[in-house]
């Protein structure tokens, strides 16, 4: 069981791709028009983690698309019934014994099995619909919207498709899409030990999540997502109960001689962690350890990991 609170900082970049399209705006990359910064939702980040855990690590997850032989996709209530099973995995009939009587209710059985089997629920929680009821679990791991450190712009690309628009047409269709030429995205996460007590989140789960965050981002393989790379991952774990510094996504500055909108590669800037380190320095006695991964192409004004090491903070490379 997780006993300590942690904060996560994860930086990854997207080059000539669409890191998170907005389905109600022509699937364009999401932009904060006031600041010209690209952003990605927490749902996208969690999807990356879930897909890696399920497809690569072979872990069961609750939130995934399952269809029957006719292509009908499961709804939430049907998915919940997948976990109405006994200790041998045999399906139980619905409408069994109710709470307060001998034996667990359907709701209690489903809740226990989901938490036992589904790593994504232990991490992120879930609201699981049941017939005339629901199960609500608050996830220990939560992410904010990820905002790019650099200003960027939308680029409109147009090309020809492979097929005609109909069987009688002599011309191919046109393909249109929007991408960002370069975006360095700043993901902030928090792991809450009190919520972990309710979902049974373990340290092994957290280590798998870090691996999935790093490698899942690198492995995004759809046409619109190709061109994304993880650059830096920090997990700051505390030893002081019920404490975290907060907002560790702040205080990281991108330093470049170019206009930010003209950046096209990670080697065209350096990262300045000086303000970030000033905040962390005030609470260094409260830090149990810092886990880290740094891509070898990222450049710093001063390497934050080496500064943390000089303060005597315990450092540990994350196993990704």
PDB file of C-alpha atoms in Angstrom:
ATOM      1  CA  UNK A   1       0.000   0.000   0.000  1.00  0.00           C
ATOM      2  CA  UNK A   2       1.236   3.515  -0.812  1.00  0.00           C
ATOM      3  CA  UNK A   3       2.154   5.322   2.425  1.00  0.00           C
ATOM      4  CA  UNK A   4       3.652   8.585   1.144  1.00  0.00           C
ATOM      5  CA  UNK A   5       2.379  11.405  -1.044  1.00  0.00           C
ATOM      6  CA  UNK A   6       4.161  12.159  -4.321  1.00  0.00           C
ATOM      7  CA  UNK A   7       4.156  14.812  -7.005  1.00  0.00           C
ATOM      8  CA  UNK A   8       4.917  14.037 -10.646  1.00  0.00           C
ATOM      9  CA  UNK A   9       6.408  16.228 -13.361  1.00  0.00           C
ATOM     10  CA  UNK A  10       6.502  14.741 -16.845  1.00  0.00           C
ATOM     11  CA  UNK A  11       7.711  16.611 -19.926  1.00  0.00           C
ATOM     12  CA  UNK A  12       7.178  15.239 -23.415  1.00  0.00           C
ATOM     13  CA  UNK A  13       7.186  16.820 -26.843  1.00  0.00           C
ATOM     14  CA  UNK A  14       5.106  16.509 -29.980  1.00  0.00           C
ATOM     15  CA  UNK A  15       6.606  17.282 -33.383  1.00  0.00           C
ATOM     16  CA  UNK A  16       4.372  17.781 -36.430  1.00  0.00           C
ATOM     17  CA  UNK A  17       1.615  15.798 -34.796  1.00  0.00           C
ATOM     18  CA  UNK A  18      -1.671  16.171 -32.964  1.00  0.00           C
ATOM     19  CA  UNK A  19      -1.148  15.245 -29.300  1.00  0.00           C
ATOM     20  CA  UNK A  20      -4.842  15.553 -28.363  1.00  0.00           C
ATOM     21  CA  UNK A  21      -7.502  16.463 -30.905  1.00  0.00           C
ATOM     22  CA  UNK A  22     -10.700  18.291 -29.965  1.00  0.00           C
ATOM     23  CA  UNK A  23     -13.608  16.300 -31.458  1.00  0.00           C
ATOM     24  CA  UNK A  24     -15.966  19.296 -31.400  1.00  0.00           C
ATOM     25  CA  UNK A  25     -13.485  21.529 -33.273  1.00  0.00           C
ATOM     26  CA  UNK A  26     -12.518  19.537 -36.384  1.00  0.00           C
ATOM     27  CA  UNK A  27     -10.193  17.395 -34.228  1.00  0.00           C
ATOM     28  CA  UNK A  28      -7.699  20.265 -34.103  1.00  0.00           C
ATOM     29  CA  UNK A  29      -4.948  20.158 -31.458  1.00  0.00           C
ATOM     30  CA  UNK A  30      -6.281  21.845 -28.342  1.00  0.00           C
ATOM     31  CA  UNK A  31      -5.074  25.434 -27.940  1.00  0.00           C
ATOM     32  CA  UNK A  32      -5.345  28.106 -25.272  1.00  0.00           C
ATOM     33  CA  UNK A  33      -5.999  30.992 -27.622  1.00  0.00           C
ATOM     34  CA  UNK A  34      -5.162  33.604 -24.972  1.00  0.00           C
ATOM     35  CA  UNK A  35      -1.571  32.343 -24.563  1.00  0.00           C
ATOM     36  CA  UNK A  36      -0.992  30.466 -27.849  1.00  0.00           C
ATOM     37  CA  UNK A  37      -0.104  27.352 -25.873  1.00  0.00           C
ATOM     38  CA  UNK A  38      -1.089  23.825 -26.758  1.00  0.00           C
ATOM     39  CA  UNK A  39      -2.743  21.675 -24.100  1.00  0.00           C
ATOM     40  CA  UNK A  40      -3.616  18.033 -23.517  1.00  0.00           C
ATOM     41  CA  UNK A  41      -6.347  16.719 -21.230  1.00  0.00           C
ATOM     42  CA  UNK A  42      -5.786  14.411 -18.279  1.00  0.00           C
ATOM     43  CA  UNK A  43      -8.050  11.903 -20.058  1.00  0.00           C
ATOM     44  CA  UNK A  44      -5.524  11.627 -22.914  1.00  0.00           C
ATOM     45  CA  UNK A  45      -2.641  11.080 -20.467  1.00  0.00           C
ATOM     46  CA  UNK A  46      -4.583   8.355 -18.627  1.00  0.00           C
ATOM     47  CA  UNK A  47      -5.508   6.707 -21.945  1.00  0.00           C
ATOM     48  CA  UNK A  48      -1.821   6.459 -22.844  1.00  0.00           C
ATOM     49  CA  UNK A  49      -1.094   4.798 -19.509  1.00  0.00           C
ATOM     50  CA  UNK A  50      -4.076   2.454 -19.704  1.00  0.00           C
ATOM     51  CA  UNK A  51      -3.292   1.270 -23.228  1.00  0.00           C
ATOM     52  CA  UNK A  52       0.329   0.479 -22.362  1.00  0.00           C
ATOM     53  CA  UNK A  53      -0.618  -1.359 -19.177  1.00  0.00           C
ATOM     54  CA  UNK A  54      -3.171  -3.489 -21.013  1.00  0.00           C
ATOM     55  CA  UNK A  55      -1.516  -4.023 -24.397  1.00  0.00           C
ATOM     56  CA  UNK A  56       2.131  -4.297 -23.342  1.00  0.00           C
ATOM     57  CA  UNK A  57       2.120  -5.332 -19.681  1.00  0.00           C
ATOM     58  CA  UNK A  58      -0.940  -7.564 -20.022  1.00  0.00           C
ATOM     59  CA  UNK A  59      -2.780  -5.955 -17.089  1.00  0.00           C
ATOM     60  CA  UNK A  60      -6.551  -5.883 -16.866  1.00  0.00           C
ATOM     61  CA  UNK A  61      -8.122  -2.441 -17.044  1.00  0.00           C
ATOM     62  CA  UNK A  62     -11.738  -1.494 -16.520  1.00  0.00           C
ATOM     63  CA  UNK A  63     -11.937   1.344 -19.041  1.00  0.00           C
ATOM     64  CA  UNK A  64     -11.480  -0.257 -22.437  1.00  0.00           C
ATOM     65  CA  UNK A  65     -13.607  -0.849 -25.507  1.00  0.00           C
ATOM     66  CA  UNK A  66     -15.115  -4.337 -25.685  1.00  0.00           C
ATOM     67  CA  UNK A  67     -17.504  -5.378 -28.464  1.00  0.00           C
ATOM     68  CA  UNK A  68     -19.541  -8.523 -29.048  1.00  0.00           C
ATOM     69  CA  UNK A  69     -19.597 -10.589 -32.250  1.00  0.00           C
ATOM     70  CA  UNK A  70     -22.049  -8.111 -33.792  1.00  0.00           C
ATOM     71  CA  UNK A  71     -19.830  -5.127 -33.079  1.00  0.00           C
ATOM     72  CA  UNK A  72     -22.028  -3.832 -30.254  1.00  0.00           C
ATOM     73  CA  UNK A  73     -19.837  -2.034 -27.711  1.00  0.00           C
ATOM     74  CA  UNK A  74     -20.369  -2.743 -24.028  1.00  0.00           C
ATOM     75  CA  UNK A  75     -21.973  -0.068 -21.892  1.00  0.00           C
ATOM     76  CA  UNK A  76     -20.842   0.613 -18.331  1.00  0.00           C
ATOM     77  CA  UNK A  77     -23.439  -1.594 -16.666  1.00  0.00           C
ATOM     78  CA  UNK A  78     -22.566  -4.561 -18.861  1.00  0.00           C
ATOM     79  CA  UNK A  79     -18.863  -4.039 -18.193  1.00  0.00           C
ATOM     80  CA  UNK A  80     -19.531  -4.053 -14.444  1.00  0.00           C
ATOM     81  CA  UNK A  81     -21.188  -7.469 -14.738  1.00  0.00           C
ATOM     82  CA  UNK A  82     -17.897  -8.885 -16.073  1.00  0.00           C
ATOM     83  CA  UNK A  83     -16.733  -8.660 -12.463  1.00  0.00           C
ATOM     84  CA  UNK A  84     -19.767 -10.330 -10.889  1.00  0.00           C
ATOM     85  CA  UNK A  85     -17.849 -13.583 -10.480  1.00  0.00           C
ATOM     86  CA  UNK A  86     -16.888 -15.899  -7.656  1.00  0.00           C
ATOM     87  CA  UNK A  87     -13.339 -16.615  -6.454  1.00  0.00           C
ATOM     88  CA  UNK A  88     -12.904 -19.137  -9.285  1.00  0.00           C
ATOM     89  CA  UNK A  89     -14.008 -16.702 -11.972  1.00  0.00           C
ATOM     90  CA  UNK A  90     -17.423 -18.268 -12.473  1.00  0.00           C
ATOM     91  CA  UNK A  91     -20.183 -15.856 -13.444  1.00  0.00           C
ATOM     92  CA  UNK A  92     -22.800 -15.225 -10.735  1.00  0.00           C
ATOM     93  CA  UNK A  93     -26.448 -14.453 -11.279  1.00  0.00           C
ATOM     94  CA  UNK A  94     -27.530 -10.864 -10.647  1.00  0.00           C
ATOM     95  CA  UNK A  95     -29.884 -10.032  -7.818  1.00  0.00           C
ATOM     96  CA  UNK A  96     -28.061 -12.138  -5.254  1.00  0.00           C
ATOM     97  CA  UNK A  97     -27.968 -11.537  -1.552  1.00  0.00           C
ATOM     98  CA  UNK A  98     -28.344  -7.941  -0.517  1.00  0.00           C
ATOM     99  CA  UNK A  99     -26.308  -5.894   1.898  1.00  0.00           C
ATOM    100  CA  UNK A 100     -27.166  -6.617   5.521  1.00  0.00           C
ATOM    101  CA  UNK A 101     -27.972 -10.264   4.852  1.00  0.00           C
ATOM    102  CA  UNK A 102     -25.655 -13.245   4.830  1.00  0.00           C
ATOM    103  CA  UNK A 103     -23.016 -12.996   2.099  1.00  0.00           C
ATOM    104  CA  UNK A 104     -21.913 -10.006  -0.014  1.00  0.00           C
ATOM    105  CA  UNK A 105     -24.225  -8.101  -2.341  1.00  0.00           C
ATOM    106  CA  UNK A 106     -23.662  -7.823  -6.104  1.00  0.00           C
ATOM    107  CA  UNK A 107     -22.253  -4.331  -5.549  1.00  0.00           C
ATOM    108  CA  UNK A 108     -19.759  -5.547  -2.960  1.00  0.00           C
ATOM    109  CA  UNK A 109     -18.617  -8.428  -5.176  1.00  0.00           C
ATOM    110  CA  UNK A 110     -18.138  -6.175  -8.206  1.00  0.00           C
ATOM    111  CA  UNK A 111     -16.289  -3.543  -6.165  1.00  0.00           C
ATOM    112  CA  UNK A 112     -13.910  -6.090  -4.639  1.00  0.00           C
ATOM    113  CA  UNK A 113     -13.164  -7.781  -7.974  1.00  0.00           C
ATOM    114  CA  UNK A 114     -12.645  -4.523  -9.864  1.00  0.00           C
ATOM    115  CA  UNK A 115     -10.120  -3.320  -7.280  1.00  0.00           C
ATOM    116  CA  UNK A 116      -8.368  -6.678  -7.249  1.00  0.00           C
ATOM    117  CA  UNK A 117      -8.176  -7.072 -11.023  1.00  0.00           C
ATOM    118  CA  UNK A 118      -8.042  -3.572 -12.562  1.00  0.00           C
ATOM    119  CA  UNK A 119      -4.869  -1.558 -12.124  1.00  0.00           C
ATOM    120  CA  UNK A 120      -6.419   1.519 -13.753  1.00  0.00           C
ATOM    121  CA  UNK A 121      -9.082   1.695 -11.041  1.00  0.00           C
ATOM    122  CA  UNK A 122      -6.491   1.343  -8.279  1.00  0.00           C
ATOM    123  CA  UNK A 123      -4.644   4.241  -9.937  1.00  0.00           C
ATOM    124  CA  UNK A 124      -7.344   6.570 -11.248  1.00  0.00           C
ATOM    125  CA  UNK A 125     -10.548   5.460  -9.537  1.00  0.00           C
ATOM    126  CA  UNK A 126     -13.834   5.068 -11.407  1.00  0.00           C
ATOM    127  CA  UNK A 127     -17.564   5.645 -11.371  1.00  0.00           C
ATOM    128  CA  UNK A 128     -19.129   2.292 -12.221  1.00  0.00           C
ATOM    129  CA  UNK A 129     -22.841   2.284 -13.126  1.00  0.00           C
ATOM    130  CA  UNK A 130     -25.003  -0.527 -11.797  1.00  0.00           C
ATOM    131  CA  UNK A 131     -28.703  -1.245 -12.088  1.00  0.00           C
ATOM    132  CA  UNK A 132     -30.322   1.419  -9.832  1.00  0.00           C
ATOM    133  CA  UNK A 133     -26.981   2.097  -8.131  1.00  0.00           C
ATOM    134  CA  UNK A 134     -23.323   2.914  -8.761  1.00  0.00           C
ATOM    135  CA  UNK A 135     -19.841   2.459  -7.322  1.00  0.00           C
ATOM    136  CA  UNK A 136     -17.722   5.591  -6.873  1.00  0.00           C
ATOM    137  CA  UNK A 137     -13.990   5.329  -6.196  1.00  0.00           C
ATOM    138  CA  UNK A 138     -11.750   8.403  -6.010  1.00  0.00           C
ATOM    139  CA  UNK A 139      -8.427   7.711  -7.679  1.00  0.00           C
ATOM    140  CA  UNK A 140      -5.168   8.306  -5.777  1.00  0.00           C
ATOM    141  CA  UNK A 141      -3.459   9.459  -9.005  1.00  0.00           C
ATOM    142  CA  UNK A 142      -4.763  12.584 -10.695  1.00  0.00           C
ATOM    143  CA  UNK A 143      -3.349  14.739 -13.496  1.00  0.00           C
ATOM    144  CA  UNK A 144      -3.963  18.362 -14.457  1.00  0.00           C
ATOM    145  CA  UNK A 145      -4.413  19.637 -17.984  1.00  0.00           C
ATOM    146  CA  UNK A 146      -0.945  19.613 -19.529  1.00  0.00           C
ATOM    147  CA  UNK A 147       0.044  22.998 -20.973  1.00  0.00           C
ATOM    148  CA  UNK A 148       2.973  23.482 -23.349  1.00  0.00           C
ATOM    149  CA  UNK A 149       5.988  25.398 -22.037  1.00  0.00           C
ATOM    150  CA  UNK A 150       6.389  27.084 -25.415  1.00  0.00           C
ATOM    151  CA  UNK A 151       4.015  29.096 -27.532  1.00  0.00           C
ATOM    152  CA  UNK A 152       3.092  27.295 -30.726  1.00  0.00           C
ATOM    153  CA  UNK A 153       0.670  27.497 -33.634  1.00  0.00           C
ATOM    154  CA  UNK A 154      -1.646  25.319 -35.660  1.00  0.00           C
ATOM    155  CA  UNK A 155      -0.478  24.208 -39.088  1.00  0.00           C
ATOM    156  CA  UNK A 156      -3.030  23.115 -41.676  1.00  0.00           C
ATOM    157  CA  UNK A 157      -1.951  20.223 -43.914  1.00  0.00           C
ATOM    158  CA  UNK A 158      -3.786  19.058 -47.007  1.00  0.00           C
ATOM    159  CA  UNK A 159      -3.171  16.096 -49.274  1.00  0.00           C
ATOM    160  CA  UNK A 160      -4.838  13.535 -51.480  1.00  0.00           C
ATOM    161  CA  UNK A 161      -6.445  10.384 -50.154  1.00  0.00           C
ATOM    162  CA  UNK A 162      -6.002   6.877 -51.527  1.00  0.00           C
ATOM    163  CA  UNK A 163      -9.580   6.324 -52.704  1.00  0.00           C
ATOM    164  CA  UNK A 164     -12.334   8.062 -54.641  1.00  0.00           C
ATOM    165  CA  UNK A 165     -15.292   9.574 -52.831  1.00  0.00           C
ATOM    166  CA  UNK A 166     -17.752   7.134 -54.501  1.00  0.00           C
ATOM    167  CA  UNK A 167     -17.836   4.301 -57.010  1.00  0.00           C
ATOM    168  CA  UNK A 168     -18.414   6.608 -60.012  1.00  0.00           C
ATOM    169  CA  UNK A 169     -15.841   9.289 -59.202  1.00  0.00           C
ATOM    170  CA  UNK A 170     -12.665   9.697 -61.277  1.00  0.00           C
ATOM    171  CA  UNK A 171     -10.873  11.768 -58.617  1.00  0.00           C
ATOM    172  CA  UNK A 172      -9.443  10.931 -55.237  1.00  0.00           C
ATOM    173  CA  UNK A 173     -10.663  12.545 -52.042  1.00  0.00           C
ATOM    174  CA  UNK A 174      -8.659  15.211 -50.237  1.00  0.00           C
ATOM    175  CA  UNK A 175      -7.206  14.707 -46.763  1.00  0.00           C
ATOM    176  CA  UNK A 176      -7.094  17.628 -44.322  1.00  0.00           C
ATOM    177  CA  UNK A 177      -5.605  17.817 -40.850  1.00  0.00           C
ATOM    178  CA  UNK A 178      -4.188  20.197 -38.252  1.00  0.00           C
ATOM    179  CA  UNK A 179      -0.933  19.638 -36.346  1.00  0.00           C
ATOM    180  CA  UNK A 180       1.406  21.557 -34.065  1.00  0.00           C
ATOM    181  CA  UNK A 181       4.959  21.881 -35.430  1.00  0.00           C
ATOM    182  CA  UNK A 182       6.458  21.621 -31.926  1.00  0.00           C
ATOM    183  CA  UNK A 183       5.000  21.498 -28.425  1.00  0.00           C
ATOM    184  CA  UNK A 184       6.816  20.706 -25.161  1.00  0.00           C
ATOM    185  CA  UNK A 185       4.028  19.576 -22.857  1.00  0.00           C
ATOM    186  CA  UNK A 186       4.227  19.840 -19.072  1.00  0.00           C
ATOM    187  CA  UNK A 187       2.213  17.157 -17.234  1.00  0.00           C
ATOM    188  CA  UNK A 188       1.610  17.489 -13.476  1.00  0.00           C
ATOM    189  CA  UNK A 189       0.340  14.660 -11.317  1.00  0.00           C
ATOM    190  CA  UNK A 190      -0.346  13.982  -7.649  1.00  0.00           C
ATOM    191  CA  UNK A 191      -0.408  10.622  -5.827  1.00  0.00           C
ATOM    192  CA  UNK A 192      -2.508  10.843  -2.667  1.00  0.00           C
ATOM    193  CA  UNK A 193      -1.806   8.261   0.019  1.00  0.00           C
ATOM    194  CA  UNK A 194      -5.182   8.704   1.721  1.00  0.00           C
ATOM    195  CA  UNK A 195      -7.101   7.807  -1.433  1.00  0.00           C
ATOM    196  CA  UNK A 196      -4.669   4.929  -1.993  1.00  0.00           C
ATOM    197  CA  UNK A 197      -5.962   3.346   1.212  1.00  0.00           C
ATOM    198  CA  UNK A 198      -9.409   3.001  -0.412  1.00  0.00           C
ATOM    199  CA  UNK A 199      -8.291   1.535  -3.753  1.00  0.00           C
ATOM    200  CA  UNK A 200      -5.379  -0.582  -2.502  1.00  0.00           C
ATOM    201  CA  UNK A 201      -2.793   1.188  -4.678  1.00  0.00           C
ATOM    202  CA  UNK A 202       0.650  -0.388  -4.265  1.00  0.00           C
ATOM    203  CA  UNK A 203       4.187   0.766  -4.973  1.00  0.00           C
ATOM    204  CA  UNK A 204       4.358  -1.865  -7.706  1.00  0.00           C
ATOM    205  CA  UNK A 205       1.311  -0.236  -9.353  1.00  0.00           C
ATOM    206  CA  UNK A 206       3.004   3.174  -9.241  1.00  0.00           C
ATOM    207  CA  UNK A 207       6.221   1.862 -10.778  1.00  0.00           C
ATOM    208  CA  UNK A 208       4.225   0.268 -13.595  1.00  0.00           C
ATOM    209  CA  UNK A 209       2.398   3.562 -14.117  1.00  0.00           C
ATOM    210  CA  UNK A 210       5.701   5.465 -14.451  1.00  0.00           C
ATOM    211  CA  UNK A 211       6.906   2.889 -16.962  1.00  0.00           C
ATOM    212  CA  UNK A 212       3.628   3.196 -18.884  1.00  0.00           C
ATOM    213  CA  UNK A 213       3.741   6.997 -18.869  1.00  0.00           C
ATOM    214  CA  UNK A 214       7.250   7.041 -20.342  1.00  0.00           C
ATOM    215  CA  UNK A 215       7.091   4.129 -22.784  1.00  0.00           C
ATOM    216  CA  UNK A 216       3.422   4.545 -23.643  1.00  0.00           C
ATOM    217  CA  UNK A 217       4.084   8.114 -24.811  1.00  0.00           C
ATOM    218  CA  UNK A 218       7.033   6.979 -26.889  1.00  0.00           C
ATOM    219  CA  UNK A 219       4.998   4.133 -28.342  1.00  0.00           C
ATOM    220  CA  UNK A 220       1.958   6.120 -29.529  1.00  0.00           C
ATOM    221  CA  UNK A 221       1.701   4.794 -33.048  1.00  0.00           C
ATOM    222  CA  UNK A 222      -1.349   6.243 -34.786  1.00  0.00           C
ATOM    223  CA  UNK A 223      -0.742   8.567 -37.709  1.00  0.00           C
ATOM    224  CA  UNK A 224      -1.760  11.680 -35.781  1.00  0.00           C
ATOM    225  CA  UNK A 225       0.181  10.748 -32.621  1.00  0.00           C
ATOM    226  CA  UNK A 226       3.502   9.624 -34.144  1.00  0.00           C
ATOM    227  CA  UNK A 227       6.340  12.019 -33.354  1.00  0.00           C
ATOM    228  CA  UNK A 228       5.955  12.255 -29.568  1.00  0.00           C
ATOM    229  CA  UNK A 229       8.874  11.653 -27.214  1.00  0.00           C
ATOM    230  CA  UNK A 230       9.226  11.607 -23.408  1.00  0.00           C
ATOM    231  CA  UNK A 231      11.950  13.982 -22.239  1.00  0.00           C
ATOM    232  CA  UNK A 232      11.893  14.188 -18.434  1.00  0.00           C
ATOM    233  CA  UNK A 233      10.092  12.455 -15.565  1.00  0.00           C
ATOM    234  CA  UNK A 234      10.399  13.396 -11.892  1.00  0.00           C
ATOM    235  CA  UNK A 235       8.597  11.779  -8.971  1.00  0.00           C
ATOM    236  CA  UNK A 236       9.091  13.713  -5.737  1.00  0.00           C
ATOM    237  CA  UNK A 237       8.082  11.452  -2.837  1.00  0.00           C
ATOM    238  CA  UNK A 238       7.584  12.991   0.607  1.00  0.00           C
ATOM    239  CA  UNK A 239       8.159  11.618   4.073  1.00  0.00           C
ATOM    240  CA  UNK A 240       6.132  14.226   5.974  1.00  0.00           C
ATOM    241  CA  UNK A 241       2.546  12.974   6.454  1.00  0.00           C
ATOM    242  CA  UNK A 242      -0.247  14.657   4.480  1.00  0.00           C
ATOM    243  CA  UNK A 243       2.165  17.083   2.832  1.00  0.00           C
ATOM    244  CA  UNK A 244       3.242  18.119  -0.630  1.00  0.00           C
ATOM    245  CA  UNK A 245       4.793  21.317  -1.976  1.00  0.00           C
ATOM    246  CA  UNK A 246       2.219  21.704  -4.729  1.00  0.00           C
ATOM    247  CA  UNK A 247       2.351  23.105  -8.257  1.00  0.00           C
ATOM    248  CA  UNK A 248       5.674  21.494  -9.144  1.00  0.00           C
ATOM    249  CA  UNK A 249       4.754  22.038 -12.790  1.00  0.00           C
ATOM    250  CA  UNK A 250       5.475  25.730 -12.132  1.00  0.00           C
ATOM    251  CA  UNK A 251       8.916  27.356 -12.106  1.00  0.00           C
ATOM    252  CA  UNK A 252      10.220  25.551 -15.219  1.00  0.00           C
ATOM    253  CA  UNK A 253      11.254  27.970 -17.941  1.00  0.00           C
ATOM    254  CA  UNK A 254      12.190  27.388 -21.553  1.00  0.00           C
ATOM    255  CA  UNK A 255      15.256  29.418 -22.612  1.00  0.00           C
ATOM    256  CA  UNK A 256      15.922  30.010 -26.312  1.00  0.00           C
ATOM    257  CA  UNK A 257      17.290  32.607 -28.703  1.00  0.00           C
ATOM    258  CA  UNK A 258      14.431  31.912 -31.083  1.00  0.00           C
ATOM    259  CA  UNK A 259      10.842  33.028 -31.011  1.00  0.00           C
ATOM    260  CA  UNK A 260       9.053  30.214 -29.164  1.00  0.00           C
ATOM    261  CA  UNK A 261       6.718  29.639 -32.102  1.00  0.00           C
ATOM    262  CA  UNK A 262       9.736  28.930 -34.337  1.00  0.00           C
ATOM    263  CA  UNK A 263      11.116  26.063 -32.231  1.00  0.00           C
ATOM    264  CA  UNK A 264      11.110  22.783 -34.120  1.00  0.00           C
ATOM    265  CA  UNK A 265      13.386  20.508 -32.068  1.00  0.00           C
ATOM    266  CA  UNK A 266      14.330  19.767 -28.450  1.00  0.00           C
ATOM    267  CA  UNK A 267      17.935  20.852 -29.039  1.00  0.00           C
ATOM    268  CA  UNK A 268      16.873  24.419 -29.878  1.00  0.00           C
ATOM    269  CA  UNK A 269      16.371  25.437 -26.231  1.00  0.00           C
ATOM    270  CA  UNK A 270      17.470  24.780 -22.662  1.00  0.00           C
ATOM    271  CA  UNK A 271      15.319  24.253 -19.577  1.00  0.00           C
ATOM    272  CA  UNK A 272      15.834  26.515 -16.584  1.00  0.00           C
ATOM    273  CA  UNK A 273      14.770  24.885 -13.290  1.00  0.00           C
ATOM    274  CA  UNK A 274      16.176  27.635 -11.031  1.00  0.00           C
ATOM    275  CA  UNK A 275      12.778  28.887  -9.778  1.00  0.00           C
ATOM    276  CA  UNK A 276      11.590  25.298  -9.362  1.00  0.00           C
ATOM    277  CA  UNK A 277      14.668  24.454  -7.317  1.00  0.00           C
ATOM    278  CA  UNK A 278      14.256  27.560  -5.152  1.00  0.00           C
ATOM    279  CA  UNK A 279      10.805  26.328  -4.102  1.00  0.00           C
ATOM    280  CA  UNK A 280      11.929  22.739  -3.541  1.00  0.00           C
ATOM    281  CA  UNK A 281      14.938  23.881  -1.464  1.00  0.00           C
ATOM    282  CA  UNK A 282      12.635  25.243   1.239  1.00  0.00           C
ATOM    283  CA  UNK A 283      11.191  21.767   1.846  1.00  0.00           C
ATOM    284  CA  UNK A 284      14.130  19.456   1.073  1.00  0.00           C
ATOM    285  CA  UNK A 285      14.013  17.957   4.600  1.00  0.00           C
ATOM    286  CA  UNK A 286      10.452  16.776   3.848  1.00  0.00           C
ATOM    287  CA  UNK A 287      11.493  14.809   0.743  1.00  0.00           C
ATOM    288  CA  UNK A 288      12.065  11.073   1.095  1.00  0.00           C
ATOM    289  CA  UNK A 289      13.429  10.520  -2.413  1.00  0.00           C
ATOM    290  CA  UNK A 290      13.240  11.689  -6.026  1.00  0.00           C
ATOM    291  CA  UNK A 291      12.881   9.207  -8.874  1.00  0.00           C
ATOM    292  CA  UNK A 292      13.892  10.451 -12.297  1.00  0.00           C
ATOM    293  CA  UNK A 293      14.312   9.682 -15.996  1.00  0.00           C
ATOM    294  CA  UNK A 294      15.986  12.150 -18.360  1.00  0.00           C
ATOM    295  CA  UNK A 295      16.238  11.782 -22.127  1.00  0.00           C
ATOM    296  CA  UNK A 296      19.780  12.319 -23.366  1.00  0.00           C
ATOM    297  CA  UNK A 297      18.762  15.044 -25.866  1.00  0.00           C
ATOM    298  CA  UNK A 298      17.286  17.409 -23.282  1.00  0.00           C
ATOM    299  CA  UNK A 299      19.507  20.361 -22.291  1.00  0.00           C
ATOM    300  CA  UNK A 300      19.495  22.335 -19.026  1.00  0.00           C
ATOM    301  CA  UNK A 301      20.830  25.646 -17.828  1.00  0.00           C
ATOM    302  CA  UNK A 302      21.709  23.648 -14.682  1.00  0.00           C
ATOM    303  CA  UNK A 303      20.773  19.987 -14.311  1.00  0.00           C
ATOM    304  CA  UNK A 304      18.103  19.823 -11.570  1.00  0.00           C
ATOM    305  CA  UNK A 305      18.960  16.231 -10.626  1.00  0.00           C
ATOM    306  CA  UNK A 306      22.585  17.135  -9.968  1.00  0.00           C
ATOM    307  CA  UNK A 307      21.455  20.056  -7.804  1.00  0.00           C
ATOM    308  CA  UNK A 308      19.162  17.779  -5.803  1.00  0.00           C
ATOM    309  CA  UNK A 309      22.053  15.342  -5.398  1.00  0.00           C
ATOM    310  CA  UNK A 310      24.283  18.108  -4.038  1.00  0.00           C
ATOM    311  CA  UNK A 311      21.657  18.780  -1.348  1.00  0.00           C
ATOM    312  CA  UNK A 312      21.887  15.195  -0.148  1.00  0.00           C
ATOM    313  CA  UNK A 313      18.414  14.217  -1.388  1.00  0.00           C
ATOM    314  CA  UNK A 314      18.080  10.502  -2.145  1.00  0.00           C
ATOM    315  CA  UNK A 315      17.928   9.992  -5.912  1.00  0.00           C
ATOM    316  CA  UNK A 316      16.819   6.872  -7.740  1.00  0.00           C
ATOM    317  CA  UNK A 317      16.559   6.286 -11.484  1.00  0.00           C
ATOM    318  CA  UNK A 318      13.037   5.105 -12.346  1.00  0.00           C
ATOM    319  CA  UNK A 319      12.963   1.692 -14.030  1.00  0.00           C
ATOM    320  CA  UNK A 320      11.344   2.388 -17.365  1.00  0.00           C
TER     321      UNK A 320
END
